[in-house]
XYZ file of C-alpha atoms in Angstrom:
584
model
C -13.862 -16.385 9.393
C -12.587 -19.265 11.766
C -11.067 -16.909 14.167
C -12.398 -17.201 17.896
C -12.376 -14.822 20.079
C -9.492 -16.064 22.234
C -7.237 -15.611 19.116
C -8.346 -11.676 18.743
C -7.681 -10.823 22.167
C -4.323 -12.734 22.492
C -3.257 -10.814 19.455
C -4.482 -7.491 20.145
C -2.544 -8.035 23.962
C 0.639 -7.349 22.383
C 0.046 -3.455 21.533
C -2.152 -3.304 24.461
C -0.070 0.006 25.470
C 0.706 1.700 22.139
C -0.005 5.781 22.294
C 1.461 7.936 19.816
C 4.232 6.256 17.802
C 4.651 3.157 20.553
C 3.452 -0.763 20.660
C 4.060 -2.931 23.217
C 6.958 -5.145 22.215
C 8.906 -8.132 24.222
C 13.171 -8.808 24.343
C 14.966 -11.109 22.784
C 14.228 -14.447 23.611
C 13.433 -17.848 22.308
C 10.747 -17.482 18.975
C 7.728 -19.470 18.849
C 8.174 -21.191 15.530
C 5.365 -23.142 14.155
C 6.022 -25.807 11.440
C 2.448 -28.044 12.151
C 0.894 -25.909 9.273
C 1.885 -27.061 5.511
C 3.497 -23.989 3.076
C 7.075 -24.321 4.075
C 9.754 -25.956 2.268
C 11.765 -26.765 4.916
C 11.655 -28.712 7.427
C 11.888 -28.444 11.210
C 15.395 -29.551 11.405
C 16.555 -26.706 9.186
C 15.308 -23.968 11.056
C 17.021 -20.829 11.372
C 18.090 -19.400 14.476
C 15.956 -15.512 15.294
C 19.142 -14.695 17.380
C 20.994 -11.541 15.861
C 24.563 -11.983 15.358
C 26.096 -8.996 17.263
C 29.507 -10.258 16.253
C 29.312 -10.311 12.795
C 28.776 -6.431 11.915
C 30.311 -5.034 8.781
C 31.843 -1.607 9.041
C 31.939 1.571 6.140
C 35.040 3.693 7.589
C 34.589 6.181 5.466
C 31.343 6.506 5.960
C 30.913 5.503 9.685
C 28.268 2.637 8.776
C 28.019 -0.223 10.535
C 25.920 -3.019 8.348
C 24.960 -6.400 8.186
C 23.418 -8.180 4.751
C 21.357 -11.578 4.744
C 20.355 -12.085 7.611
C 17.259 -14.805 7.359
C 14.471 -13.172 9.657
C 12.069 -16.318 10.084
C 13.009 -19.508 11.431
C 11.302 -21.699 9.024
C 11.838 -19.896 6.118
C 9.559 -20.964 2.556
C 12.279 -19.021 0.350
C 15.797 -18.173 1.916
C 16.461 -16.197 -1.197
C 14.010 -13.384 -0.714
C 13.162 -13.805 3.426
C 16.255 -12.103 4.737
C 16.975 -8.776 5.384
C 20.031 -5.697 5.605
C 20.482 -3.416 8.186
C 22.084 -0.495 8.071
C 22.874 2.197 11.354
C 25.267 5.497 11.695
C 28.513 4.673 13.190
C 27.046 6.930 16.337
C 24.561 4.121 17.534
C 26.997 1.131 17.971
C 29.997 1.156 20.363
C 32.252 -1.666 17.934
C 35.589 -3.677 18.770
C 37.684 -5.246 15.748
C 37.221 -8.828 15.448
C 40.292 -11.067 14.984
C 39.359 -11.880 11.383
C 40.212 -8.423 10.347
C 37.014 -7.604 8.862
C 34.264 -7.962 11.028
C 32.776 -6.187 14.368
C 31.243 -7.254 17.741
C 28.905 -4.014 18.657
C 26.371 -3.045 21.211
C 23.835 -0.837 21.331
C 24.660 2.891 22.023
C 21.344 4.482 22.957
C 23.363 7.869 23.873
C 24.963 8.575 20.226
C 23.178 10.802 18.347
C 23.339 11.928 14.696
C 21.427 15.053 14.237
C 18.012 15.302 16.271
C 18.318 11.234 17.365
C 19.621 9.028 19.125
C 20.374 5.238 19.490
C 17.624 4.994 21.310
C 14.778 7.609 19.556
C 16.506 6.650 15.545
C 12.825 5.782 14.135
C 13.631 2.579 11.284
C 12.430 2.976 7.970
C 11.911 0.198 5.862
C 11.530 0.406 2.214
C 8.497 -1.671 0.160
C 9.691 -1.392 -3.343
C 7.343 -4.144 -4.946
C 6.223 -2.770 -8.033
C 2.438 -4.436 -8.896
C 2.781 -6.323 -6.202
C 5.767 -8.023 -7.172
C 8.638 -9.757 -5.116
C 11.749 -7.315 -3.561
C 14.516 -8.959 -3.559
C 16.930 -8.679 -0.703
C 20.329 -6.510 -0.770
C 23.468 -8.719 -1.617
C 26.206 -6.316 -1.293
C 26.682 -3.659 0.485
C 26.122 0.281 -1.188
C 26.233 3.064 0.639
C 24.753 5.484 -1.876
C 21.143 3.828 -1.989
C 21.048 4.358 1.944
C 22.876 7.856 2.592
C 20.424 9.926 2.651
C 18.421 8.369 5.513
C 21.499 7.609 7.394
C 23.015 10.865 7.371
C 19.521 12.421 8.677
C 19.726 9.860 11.390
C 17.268 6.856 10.299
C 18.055 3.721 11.056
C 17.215 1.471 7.467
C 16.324 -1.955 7.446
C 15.894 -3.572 3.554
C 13.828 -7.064 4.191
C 13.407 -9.132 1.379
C 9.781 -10.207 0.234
C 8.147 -12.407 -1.878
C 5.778 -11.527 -4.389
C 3.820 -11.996 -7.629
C 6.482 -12.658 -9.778
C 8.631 -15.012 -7.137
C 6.729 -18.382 -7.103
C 8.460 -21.325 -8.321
C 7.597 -25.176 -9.696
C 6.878 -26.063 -6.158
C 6.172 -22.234 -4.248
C 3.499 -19.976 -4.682
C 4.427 -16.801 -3.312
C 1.066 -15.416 -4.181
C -0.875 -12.958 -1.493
C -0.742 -12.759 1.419
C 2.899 -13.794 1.467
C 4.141 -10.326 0.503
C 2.689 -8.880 3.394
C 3.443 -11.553 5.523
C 6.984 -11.468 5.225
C 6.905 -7.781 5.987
C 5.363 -8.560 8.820
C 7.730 -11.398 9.861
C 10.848 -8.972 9.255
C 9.194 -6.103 12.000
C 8.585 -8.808 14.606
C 12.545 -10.006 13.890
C 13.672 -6.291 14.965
C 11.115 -6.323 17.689
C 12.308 -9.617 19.261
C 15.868 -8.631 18.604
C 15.243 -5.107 20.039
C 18.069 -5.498 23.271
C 20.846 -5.696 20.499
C 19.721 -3.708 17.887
C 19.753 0.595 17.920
C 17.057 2.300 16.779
C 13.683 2.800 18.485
C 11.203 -0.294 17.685
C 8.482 1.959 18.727
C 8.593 3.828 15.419
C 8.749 1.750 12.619
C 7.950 3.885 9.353
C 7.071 1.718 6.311
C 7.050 3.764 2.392
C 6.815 2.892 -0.768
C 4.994 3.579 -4.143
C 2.698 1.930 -6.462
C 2.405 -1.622 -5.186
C 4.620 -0.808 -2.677
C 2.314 1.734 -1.103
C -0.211 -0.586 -1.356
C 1.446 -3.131 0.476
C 2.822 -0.446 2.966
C -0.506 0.531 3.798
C -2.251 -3.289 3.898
C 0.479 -4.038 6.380
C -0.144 -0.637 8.339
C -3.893 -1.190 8.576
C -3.750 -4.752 9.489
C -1.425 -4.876 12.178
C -1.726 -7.589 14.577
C -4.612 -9.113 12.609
C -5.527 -12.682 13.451
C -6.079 -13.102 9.686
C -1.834 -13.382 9.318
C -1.355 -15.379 12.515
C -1.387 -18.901 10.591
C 0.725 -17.073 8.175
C 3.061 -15.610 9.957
C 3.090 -19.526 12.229
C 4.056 -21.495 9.226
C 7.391 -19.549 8.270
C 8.235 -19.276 12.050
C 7.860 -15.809 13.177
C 8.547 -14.450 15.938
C 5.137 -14.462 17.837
C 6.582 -14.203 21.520
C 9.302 -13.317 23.505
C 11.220 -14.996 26.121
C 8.633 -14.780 28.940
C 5.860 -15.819 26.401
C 4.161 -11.945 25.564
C 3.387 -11.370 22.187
C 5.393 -9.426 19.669
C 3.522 -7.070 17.287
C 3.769 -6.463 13.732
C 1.873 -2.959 14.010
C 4.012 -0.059 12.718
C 3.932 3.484 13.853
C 4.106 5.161 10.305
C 3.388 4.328 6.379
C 4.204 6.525 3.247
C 2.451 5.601 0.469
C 2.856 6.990 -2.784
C -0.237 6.338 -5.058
C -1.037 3.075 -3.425
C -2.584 0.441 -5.599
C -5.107 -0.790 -2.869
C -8.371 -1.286 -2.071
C -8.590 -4.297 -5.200
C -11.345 -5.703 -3.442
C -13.693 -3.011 -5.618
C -11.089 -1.679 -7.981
C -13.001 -3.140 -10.980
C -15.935 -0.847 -9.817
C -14.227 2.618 -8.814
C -12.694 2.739 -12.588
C -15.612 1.943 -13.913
C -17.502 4.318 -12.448
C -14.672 6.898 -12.119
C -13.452 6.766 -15.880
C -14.989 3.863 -17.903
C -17.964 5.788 -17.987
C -16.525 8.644 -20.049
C -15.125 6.045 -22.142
C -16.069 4.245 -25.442
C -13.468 2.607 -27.568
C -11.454 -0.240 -26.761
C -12.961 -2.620 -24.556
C -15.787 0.363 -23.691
C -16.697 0.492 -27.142
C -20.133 0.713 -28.209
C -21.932 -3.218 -29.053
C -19.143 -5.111 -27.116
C -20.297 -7.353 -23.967
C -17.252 -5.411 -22.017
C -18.950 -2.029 -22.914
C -22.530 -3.284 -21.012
C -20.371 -5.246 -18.347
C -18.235 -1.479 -17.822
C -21.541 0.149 -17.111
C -22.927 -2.692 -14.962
C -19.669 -2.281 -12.746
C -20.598 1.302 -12.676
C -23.947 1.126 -11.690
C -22.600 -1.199 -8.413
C -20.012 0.945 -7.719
C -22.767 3.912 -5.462
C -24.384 0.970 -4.206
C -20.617 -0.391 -2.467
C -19.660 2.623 -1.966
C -23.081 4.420 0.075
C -22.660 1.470 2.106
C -19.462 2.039 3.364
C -20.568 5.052 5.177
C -17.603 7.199 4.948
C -17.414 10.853 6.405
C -16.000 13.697 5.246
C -14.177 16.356 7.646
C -17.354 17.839 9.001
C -18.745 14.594 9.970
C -21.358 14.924 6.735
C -22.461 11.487 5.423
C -20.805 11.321 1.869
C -22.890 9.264 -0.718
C -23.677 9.540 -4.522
C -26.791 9.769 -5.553
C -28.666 9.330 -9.491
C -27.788 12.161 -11.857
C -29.590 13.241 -14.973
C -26.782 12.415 -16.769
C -24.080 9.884 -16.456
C -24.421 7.370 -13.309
C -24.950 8.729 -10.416
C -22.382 11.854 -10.791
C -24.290 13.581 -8.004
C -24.760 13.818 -4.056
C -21.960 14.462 -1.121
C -19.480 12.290 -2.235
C -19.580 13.524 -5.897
C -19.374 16.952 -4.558
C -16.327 15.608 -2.157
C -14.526 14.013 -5.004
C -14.909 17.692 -7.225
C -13.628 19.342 -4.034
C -10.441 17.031 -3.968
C -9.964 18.054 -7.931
C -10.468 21.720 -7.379
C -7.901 21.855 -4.296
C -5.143 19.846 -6.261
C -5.405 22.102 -8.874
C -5.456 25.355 -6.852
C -2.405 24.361 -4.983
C -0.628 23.627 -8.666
C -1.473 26.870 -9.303
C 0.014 28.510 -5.792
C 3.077 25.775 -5.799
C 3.828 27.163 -9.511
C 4.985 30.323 -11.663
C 4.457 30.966 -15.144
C 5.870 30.027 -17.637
C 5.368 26.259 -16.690
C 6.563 23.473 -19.119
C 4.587 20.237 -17.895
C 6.371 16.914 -18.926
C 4.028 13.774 -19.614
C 4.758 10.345 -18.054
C 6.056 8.406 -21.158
C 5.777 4.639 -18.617
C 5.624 3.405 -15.517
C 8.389 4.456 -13.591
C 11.937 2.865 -14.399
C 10.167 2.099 -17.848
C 12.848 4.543 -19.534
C 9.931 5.525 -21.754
C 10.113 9.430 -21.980
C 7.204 11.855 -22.460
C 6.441 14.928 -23.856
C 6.886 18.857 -22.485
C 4.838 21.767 -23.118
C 5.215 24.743 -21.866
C 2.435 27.000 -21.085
C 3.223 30.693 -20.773
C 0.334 32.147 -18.815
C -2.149 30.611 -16.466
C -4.577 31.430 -19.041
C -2.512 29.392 -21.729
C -2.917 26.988 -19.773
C -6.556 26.708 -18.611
C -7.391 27.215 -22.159
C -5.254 23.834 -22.642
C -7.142 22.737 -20.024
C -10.685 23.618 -21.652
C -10.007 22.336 -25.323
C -12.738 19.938 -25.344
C -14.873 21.191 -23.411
C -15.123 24.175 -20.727
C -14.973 22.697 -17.075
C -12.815 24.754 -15.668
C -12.872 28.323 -14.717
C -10.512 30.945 -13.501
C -10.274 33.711 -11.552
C -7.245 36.147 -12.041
C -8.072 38.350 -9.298
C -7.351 35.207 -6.740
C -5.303 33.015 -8.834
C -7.835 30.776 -8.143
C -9.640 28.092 -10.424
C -13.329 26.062 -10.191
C -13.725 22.597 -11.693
C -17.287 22.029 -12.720
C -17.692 18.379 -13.262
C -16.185 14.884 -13.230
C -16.242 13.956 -17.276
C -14.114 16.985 -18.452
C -11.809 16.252 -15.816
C -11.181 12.794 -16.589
C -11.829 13.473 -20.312
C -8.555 16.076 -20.446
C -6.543 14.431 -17.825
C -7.082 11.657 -16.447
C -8.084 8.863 -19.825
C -8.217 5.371 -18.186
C -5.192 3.262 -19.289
C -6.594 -0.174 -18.297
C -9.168 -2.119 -19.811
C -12.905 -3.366 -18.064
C -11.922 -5.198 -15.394
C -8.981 -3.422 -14.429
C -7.897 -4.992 -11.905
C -9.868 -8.666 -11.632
C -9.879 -9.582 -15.305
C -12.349 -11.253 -16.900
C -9.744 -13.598 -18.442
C -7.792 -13.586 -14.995
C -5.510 -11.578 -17.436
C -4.737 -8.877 -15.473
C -1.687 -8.484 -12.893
C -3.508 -8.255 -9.811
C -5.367 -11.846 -11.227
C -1.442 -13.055 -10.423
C -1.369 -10.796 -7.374
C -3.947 -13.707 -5.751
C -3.023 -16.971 -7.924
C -4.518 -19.908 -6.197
C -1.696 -22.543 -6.659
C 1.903 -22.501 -8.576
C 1.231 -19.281 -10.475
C -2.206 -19.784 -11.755
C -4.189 -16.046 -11.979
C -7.317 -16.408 -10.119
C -10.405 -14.139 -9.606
C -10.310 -12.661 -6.221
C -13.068 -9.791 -6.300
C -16.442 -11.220 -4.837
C -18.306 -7.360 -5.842
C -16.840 -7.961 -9.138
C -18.440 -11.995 -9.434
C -21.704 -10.172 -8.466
C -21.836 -8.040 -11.534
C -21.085 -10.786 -13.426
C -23.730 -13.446 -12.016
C -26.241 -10.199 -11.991
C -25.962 -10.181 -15.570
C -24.541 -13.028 -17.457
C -27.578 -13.996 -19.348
C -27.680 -10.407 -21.146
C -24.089 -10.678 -21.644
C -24.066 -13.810 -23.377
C -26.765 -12.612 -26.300
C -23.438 -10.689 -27.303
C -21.330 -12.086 -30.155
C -17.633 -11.788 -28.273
C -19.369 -13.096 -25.063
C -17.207 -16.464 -24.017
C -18.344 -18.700 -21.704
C -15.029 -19.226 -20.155
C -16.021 -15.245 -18.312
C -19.437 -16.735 -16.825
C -19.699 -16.563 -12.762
C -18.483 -20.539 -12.476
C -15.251 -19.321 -13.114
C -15.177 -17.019 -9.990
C -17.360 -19.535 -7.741
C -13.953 -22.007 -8.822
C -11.674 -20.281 -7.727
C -13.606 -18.642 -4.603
C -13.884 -22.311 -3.370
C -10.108 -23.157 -3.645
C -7.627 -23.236 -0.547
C -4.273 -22.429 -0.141
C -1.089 -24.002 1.112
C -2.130 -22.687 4.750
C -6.195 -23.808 4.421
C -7.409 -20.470 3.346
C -9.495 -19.258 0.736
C -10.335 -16.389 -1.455
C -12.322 -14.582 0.684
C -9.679 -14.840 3.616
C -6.866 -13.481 1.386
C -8.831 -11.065 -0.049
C -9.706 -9.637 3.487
C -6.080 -9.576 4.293
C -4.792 -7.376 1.657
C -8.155 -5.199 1.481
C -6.847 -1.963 4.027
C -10.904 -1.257 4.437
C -11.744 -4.344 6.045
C -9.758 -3.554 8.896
C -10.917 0.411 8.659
C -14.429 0.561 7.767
C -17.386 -0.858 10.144
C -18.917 -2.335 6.749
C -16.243 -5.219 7.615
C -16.169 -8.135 10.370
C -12.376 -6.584 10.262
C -13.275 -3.218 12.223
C -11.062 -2.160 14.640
C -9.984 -6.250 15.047
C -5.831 -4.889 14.054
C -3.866 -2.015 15.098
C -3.958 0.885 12.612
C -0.704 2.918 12.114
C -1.101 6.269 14.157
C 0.756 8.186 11.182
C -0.074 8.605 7.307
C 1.442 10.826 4.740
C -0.431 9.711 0.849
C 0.383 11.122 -2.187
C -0.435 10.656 -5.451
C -0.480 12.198 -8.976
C -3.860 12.960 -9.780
C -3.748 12.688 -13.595
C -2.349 8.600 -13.332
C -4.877 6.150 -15.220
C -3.472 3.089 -13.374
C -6.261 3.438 -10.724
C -9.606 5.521 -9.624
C -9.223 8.797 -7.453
C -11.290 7.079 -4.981
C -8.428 4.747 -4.157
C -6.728 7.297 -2.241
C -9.247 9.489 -1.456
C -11.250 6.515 0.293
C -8.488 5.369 2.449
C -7.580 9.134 3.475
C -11.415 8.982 4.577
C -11.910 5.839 6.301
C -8.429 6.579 8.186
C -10.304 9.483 9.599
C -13.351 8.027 9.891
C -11.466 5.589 12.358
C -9.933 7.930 14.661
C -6.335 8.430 13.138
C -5.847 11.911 13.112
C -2.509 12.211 11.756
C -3.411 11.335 8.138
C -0.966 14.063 5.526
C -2.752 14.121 2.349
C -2.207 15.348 -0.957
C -3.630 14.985 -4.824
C -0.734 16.360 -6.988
C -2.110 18.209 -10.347
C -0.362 17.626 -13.303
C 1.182 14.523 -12.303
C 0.738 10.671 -12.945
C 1.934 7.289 -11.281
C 5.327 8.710 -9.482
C 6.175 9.683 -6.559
C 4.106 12.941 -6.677
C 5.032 15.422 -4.382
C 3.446 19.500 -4.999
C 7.227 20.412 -4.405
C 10.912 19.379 -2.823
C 11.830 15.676 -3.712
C 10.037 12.384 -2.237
C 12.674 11.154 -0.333
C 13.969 14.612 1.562
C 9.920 15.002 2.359
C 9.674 11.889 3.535
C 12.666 11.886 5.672
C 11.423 15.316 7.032
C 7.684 14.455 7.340
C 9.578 11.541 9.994
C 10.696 13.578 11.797
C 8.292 16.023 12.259
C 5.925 13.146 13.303
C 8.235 11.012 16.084
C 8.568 10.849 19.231
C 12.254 13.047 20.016
């Protein structure tokens, strides 16, 4: 990593004085915008201005909203089109006068109006990351009350930045990572160097999303600060300083994540390990290369993992350890991991009366597929569903209580892998995250180093097998390892930057080198098949592990890839779980 140590302590200057929800921030002032580095297509003469318009506010009379849409948040924007962002702020926060044209408002801050338990000045800002697989959001371009009222009316403060994405890149634009990220970061330093003119406390900045979303939610609220954006954030023009030259930070008080696609960096080996064991059709089935190269990834996964040195609660040493049967389904983290199961379950079963009807995911969400309902009309009905293969779960009337025995019924009843080997880096760079870190105009690239070990560890068994292709050898990762990107970085760089336990876990030269979000709420469905139950269950751990004691989390039985809550609906328990967690 070519970062000195001058650049580390300049950057971590700027939150020098966070406690609780707070980071140090600067006023409005004149942005540092540098266009030296290549990546932008536009040039310094067409830079945009940071200044916020307080004159051209948008008002919702019936509503008592004051808004503003499209306003560009860098001033060297790559992509106009997707870096801009919406505001949106109760009536209560802004004292407004009419502007001749009829339609428009000049407003200043009112730090004294309040809307239920805020004010102008305490309103934490949410900000939604709704980037499905990592993809692109696009930007609001007309105004709609109804996708914002709820967090208005409870007194939030909602800012919608555009980002770029997977899917965004164009003939001359590769919006590949860590762009998505970046720009989220670019849009919090906008409100921070804006902060004199804008309501809303700057201090506590809440980021939540789901799926990719979460993911990128939680790389950005891990990584704050981190000198691995700075060239990043430089080449679209951030805003790095204020007007008396003291840095601006990107850290953010808060993230919701709903069953976060993260940790890539060993994705490949979790699901291996978690469910492609249990597994043997498809691409797992019995005389295929993929089968030995699922097992392989297995069989690396304790090894990654025991190194990590995670902790549970009690400050025991969790590690797996060989098993007579299966890999390595034994030791403190195997026991951890059944723990996690057995709770989820046992809170289904306090959350929930019987008769139940359960409802299967039919797609990913917004897929309009629909699934299927059962309804069970006894607890026992329903551990009996439960046991049909085989018995690994047992019940206890008396306590309404149940005990999950073992990994491989688990997974086996509910939670079937949905993904092929190589889940996540594809052996064919065929999978979406492979897009997630294209190296160039949209071309899918290898990104997971553990995964190119498996690979190089055993290509020369793999290739006595009759699908074995060349084309999946290790050159193919060493290629694209080597590449650069528009900014000078490589693989390894990016992958760091979008990997939440390199900045977490003291098994990375990224340990406590960013400032970590001082408030988590994760949930996830534990049945989904789109990732490992490590994912979550890791990050919950190393967030611990690193001091962050506000970490809310919950596994939620019976439930896939949603946004899984045990009860009440995501968006009134996230807007509660903010304000149970901010400063007043």
């Amino acid at each position: 990593m070519d970062v000195n140590r001058r650049t580390v302590i300049r950057s971590a200057t700027g939150v020098a004085a966070m406690a609780a929800f707070g980071v140090a921030e600067g006023t409005a002032g004149t942005a540092f915008a540098d266009t030296s580095s290549s990546g932008s297509s536009l040039s310094t003469s067409s830079a945009y201005s940071l200044e916020f318009d307080s004159t051209a506010w948008s008002y919702d009379a019936t509503n008592d909203v004051y808004y503003q849409i499209g306003k560009v948040y860098v001033a060297n924007p790559a992509s106009t089109d997707y870096e801009n962002l919406s505001i949106y702020v109760p009536g209560a926060y802004l004292t407004a006068t009419a502007n001749s044209d009829g339609t428009t408002y000049t407003a200043t801050a009112n730090p004294k109006g309040t809307v239920g338990t805020y004010s102008g000045r305490t309103a934490p800002i949410v900000i939604p990351v709704n980037t499905p697989g990592y993809a692109q959001q696009a930007p609001a371009t007309s105004y709609s009350y109804t996708s914002v009222s709820e967090y208005l009316e409870a007194g939030l403060v909602y800012v919608w930045p555009g980002l770029r994405g997977r899917d965004s890149s164009t003939s001359t634009r590769s919006d590949a990572a860590p762009w998505g990220v970046t720009d989220l970061k670019a849009a919090v330093r906008f409100l921070r160097y804006n902060r004199s003119v804008l309501p809303g406390s700057t201090d506590d900045i809440v980021l939540f999303g789901m799926s990719g979303g979460g993911a990128q939610d939680t790389v950005a609220g891990t990584s704050g600060d981190s000198p691995l954006y700075e060239p990043y954030l430089r080449t679209i023009g951030a805003a790095m300083e204020d007007a008396k030259g003291r840095p601006l930070s990107d850290a953010v008080a808060g993230v919701m994540a709903w069953c976060p696609i993260t940790n890539l960096a060993e994705a490949n080996l979790s699901y291996e390990w978690n469910m492609g064991q249990f597994a043997s059709t498809g691409t797992r089935a019995s005389g295929t290369w993929s089968s030995a190269y699922s097992a392989d990834l297995a069989k690396a996964w304790p090894k990654y993992l025991n190194r990590l040195g995670l902790r549970d609660e009690h400050g025991r040493r969790l590690e797996l350890t060989e098993s007579s049967s299966g890999t390595y389904l034994a030791g403190s983290y195997y026991d951890h991991l059944i723990e996690v199961i057995t709770t989820s379950l046992n809170h289904f079963l306090s959350d929930n009366t019987f008769p139940y009807t359960i409802t299967t995911q039919g797609g990913p969400p917004g897929s309009g597929q629909t699934g299927t309902s059962t309804t069970y009309e006894t607890v026992a009905d329903y551990i009996a569903y439960l046991n049909t293969s085989s018995t690994w779960v047992t019940y206890d009337a008396t306590t309404n209580t149940a005990t999950v025995s073992g990994l491989e019924g688990f997974v086996n009843s509910q939670k079937t892998g949905n993904k092929p080997v190589g889940a996540f880096d594809g052996y064919s760079r065929g999978q979406g995250e492979n897009s997630v870190f294209a190296m160039g105009l949209g071309v899918p690239s290898h990104f997971a180093p553990l995964t190119r070990d498996v690979i190089k560890a055993n290509e020369t068994t793999y290739a006595t097998y009759s699908d074995w292709n060349t084309d999946y050898g290790v050159s193919a990762y060493d290629s694209d390892f080597a590449k650069k990107d528009s900014v000078g970085k490589d693989m390894a760089w990016r992958g760091d930057a979008y990997n939440p336990l390199y900045f977490l876990s003291p098994a990375f030269a990224g340990y406590r080198q960013s400032q970590v979000a001082r408030h988590w709420r994760i949930r996830t469905g534990i049945m989904q098949g789109d990732t490992a139950n490590s994912t979550e269950i890791n990050l919950q751990l190393a967030l611990r592990n690193y001091g962050i004691r506000d970490v809310d989390f919950a596994t939620v039985w019976a439930l896939g890839h949603t946004m899984a809550e045990r009860t009440g609906g995501a968006t009134a328990n996230f807007i509660s779980w903010v304000e149970s967690v901010v400063k007043k």
